[in-house]
Coordinates of C-alpha atoms in Angstrom, one line a residue:
R1 CA 0.0 0.0 -0.1
S2 CA 2.9 2.4 0.6
R3 CA 3.7 2.2 -3.1
L4 CA 0.2 3.3 -4.2
P5 CA 1.3 7.2 -4.5
Y6 CA 4.2 6.1 -6.5
L7 CA 2.0 4.0 -9.0
A8 CA -0.5 7.0 -9.3
A9 CA 2.5 9.4 -9.9
L10 CA 3.7 7.1 -12.7
G11 CA 0.1 7.4 -14.4
V12 CA -0.9 4.0 -13.6
D13 CA -4.8 4.3 -13.4
A14 CA -5.8 0.6 -12.4
L15 CA -4.4 -2.3 -10.4
W16 CA -5.1 -5.8 -11.4
I17 CA -5.2 -8.2 -8.4
N18 CA -4.6 -11.9 -9.5
P19 CA -6.5 -14.3 -7.2
W20 CA -5.9 -13.3 -3.6
Y21 CA -8.5 -15.6 -2.1
P22 CA -7.8 -18.4 0.2
S23 CA -6.5 -21.6 -2.0
P24 CA -4.6 -24.7 -1.7
Q25 CA -2.4 -23.3 -4.4
A26 CA -2.7 -26.1 -7.0
D27 CA -2.8 -23.4 -9.6
A28 CA -1.4 -20.1 -8.2
G29 CA -4.6 -19.3 -6.4
Y30 CA -6.8 -20.0 -9.4
D31 CA -8.3 -22.9 -7.4
V32 CA -10.4 -20.7 -5.1
A33 CA -11.7 -22.2 -1.7
D34 CA -13.3 -19.0 -0.5
Y35 CA -14.4 -16.2 -2.7
R36 CA -15.1 -13.7 0.0
A37 CA -11.9 -13.9 2.0
I38 CA -8.1 -13.0 1.4
E39 CA -5.3 -15.8 1.5
P40 CA -3.4 -15.2 4.6
T41 CA 0.0 -15.0 2.9
F42 CA -1.6 -11.8 1.3
G43 CA -2.9 -10.3 4.5
T44 CA -6.5 -9.9 5.9
L45 CA -9.7 -8.7 4.5
D46 CA -9.3 -5.5 6.4
Q47 CA -5.9 -5.1 4.6
A48 CA -7.4 -5.6 1.3
E49 CA -10.3 -3.1 2.1
A50 CA -7.7 -0.6 3.1
L51 CA -5.8 -1.2 -0.2
I52 CA -9.1 -0.7 -2.2
T53 CA -10.1 2.3 -0.2
E54 CA -6.4 4.1 -0.5
A55 CA -6.2 3.2 -4.3
H56 CA -9.7 4.7 -4.9
A57 CA -8.6 7.9 -3.0
L58 CA -5.6 8.2 -5.5
G59 CA -7.8 7.7 -8.4
L60 CA -6.8 4.1 -9.0
R61 CA -9.3 1.6 -10.1
V62 CA -8.8 -2.0 -8.6
L63 CA -9.9 -4.9 -10.7
L64 CA -10.1 -8.4 -9.0
D65 CA -9.7 -11.7 -10.9
I66 CA -12.9 -13.4 -9.6
V67 CA -12.3 -16.9 -11.5
P68 CA -15.7 -18.0 -12.2
N69 CA -15.1 -21.1 -14.3
H70 CA -14.4 -23.4 -11.3
T71 CA -13.7 -23.7 -7.6
S72 CA -11.1 -25.6 -5.7
D73 CA -11.9 -29.1 -4.8
E74 CA -11.4 -27.8 -1.2
H75 CA -14.2 -25.5 -1.7
P76 CA -17.3 -26.1 0.8
W77 CA -19.5 -26.6 -2.2
F78 CA -17.4 -29.3 -3.8
A79 CA -17.2 -31.2 -0.3
E80 CA -21.0 -30.9 -0.1
A81 CA -21.4 -32.4 -3.7
L82 CA -19.3 -35.3 -2.8
A83 CA -21.0 -36.1 0.2
A84 CA -24.6 -35.5 -1.2
G85 CA -24.1 -38.1 -4.1
A86 CA -25.5 -38.3 -7.6
G87 CA -28.7 -36.4 -8.5
S88 CA -28.5 -34.3 -5.6
P89 CA -29.0 -30.2 -5.7
E90 CA -25.3 -30.1 -4.5
R91 CA -23.9 -32.0 -7.4
E92 CA -26.0 -29.9 -9.8
R93 CA -23.6 -26.8 -8.9
Y94 CA -20.9 -28.7 -10.8
L95 CA -20.8 -30.7 -14.1
F96 CA -21.1 -34.3 -12.9
R97 CA -22.0 -37.0 -15.5
P98 CA -22.2 -40.8 -15.6
G99 CA -19.4 -42.5 -17.3
T100 CA -19.4 -44.7 -20.3
G101 CA -18.5 -48.2 -21.0
P102 CA -18.8 -51.2 -18.6
D103 CA -20.0 -50.1 -15.2
G104 CA -19.3 -46.3 -16.3
A105 CA -15.5 -47.0 -16.0
L106 CA -14.6 -44.6 -18.8
P107 CA -15.0 -40.9 -18.8
P108 CA -18.1 -39.3 -20.4
N109 CA -16.2 -38.2 -23.4
D110 CA -12.7 -37.7 -24.8
W111 CA -12.2 -34.0 -23.8
K112 CA -8.6 -33.2 -22.7
A113 CA -7.7 -30.9 -19.9
V114 CA -5.6 -27.8 -20.5
F115 CA -3.0 -29.0 -18.0
G116 CA -3.0 -32.5 -19.8
G117 CA -4.8 -35.7 -19.4
S118 CA -8.6 -36.3 -19.3
A119 CA -10.8 -33.5 -18.5
W120 CA -12.8 -35.7 -16.4
T121 CA -12.1 -37.3 -13.0
R122 CA -14.3 -40.0 -11.3
V123 CA -15.2 -39.9 -7.9
N124 CA -16.3 -42.4 -5.1
E125 CA -20.0 -42.1 -4.0
P126 CA -20.7 -41.8 -0.3
D127 CA -21.2 -45.4 0.1
G128 CA -17.7 -45.9 -1.3
A129 CA -18.7 -47.2 -4.8
A130 CA -17.2 -46.0 -7.9
G131 CA -19.4 -43.2 -9.1
Q132 CA -19.9 -40.3 -11.4
W133 CA -17.3 -38.2 -13.3
Y134 CA -16.8 -34.4 -12.8
L135 CA -15.4 -32.1 -15.4
H136 CA -12.1 -30.0 -14.8
L137 CA -11.1 -28.2 -17.9
F138 CA -7.9 -27.3 -16.0
D139 CA -6.6 -29.3 -13.2
P140 CA -8.4 -32.0 -11.3
K141 CA -8.2 -30.0 -8.2
Q142 CA -10.5 -27.3 -10.1
P143 CA -13.8 -28.7 -10.7
D144 CA -16.0 -26.7 -13.3
L145 CA -19.0 -25.0 -12.2
N146 CA -22.4 -25.7 -13.8
W147 CA -23.4 -22.0 -15.0
D148 CA -26.9 -23.5 -16.2
N149 CA -27.6 -23.8 -12.5
P150 CA -29.4 -20.7 -10.9
V151 CA -27.9 -21.3 -7.6
V152 CA -24.3 -20.8 -9.3
R153 CA -25.5 -17.7 -11.0
T154 CA -27.0 -16.1 -7.9
E155 CA -23.9 -17.0 -6.0
F156 CA -21.5 -15.2 -8.2
L157 CA -23.8 -12.1 -8.3
D158 CA -23.5 -12.2 -4.5
I159 CA -19.7 -12.4 -4.8
L160 CA -19.4 -9.6 -7.2
R161 CA -21.8 -7.5 -5.1
F162 CA -19.6 -8.4 -1.9
W163 CA -16.6 -7.2 -3.8
F164 CA -18.2 -4.1 -5.6
D165 CA -19.5 -3.0 -2.1
R166 CA -15.7 -2.5 -1.1

């Protein structure tokens, strides 16, 4: 924060903050575990609010990288989805699909993840049986959200409002 006046004097008019949310750091913070908090390595929510306030006072805009495609596999929603099982509203927040082949042992399709390998990972159901597959276009630790689900859309509007209010 002490460098904000220097940045403003250079003519900088905006700061882009890469993901600063709590994360297990499988992908440099793009695997978000909590969209309404700050990774302790980067400080506290109070410090983030102070940064935003001080930047605005100097005429600097602050742009936050929200990461709406996926969460961390350590996000509470994903833990709830795994515990709830196939067909549950919790699973509908993500893109879970049955497998193909004998006993669903093969992924739903042949899509590849950006980071390599299949874009699908199979989970064990709450009873321990082999179960559905979830989509992760990047890393298996980044399950993709289902943007057709109104709960997901509402949650991200709330997340945006949380940060816009700051």
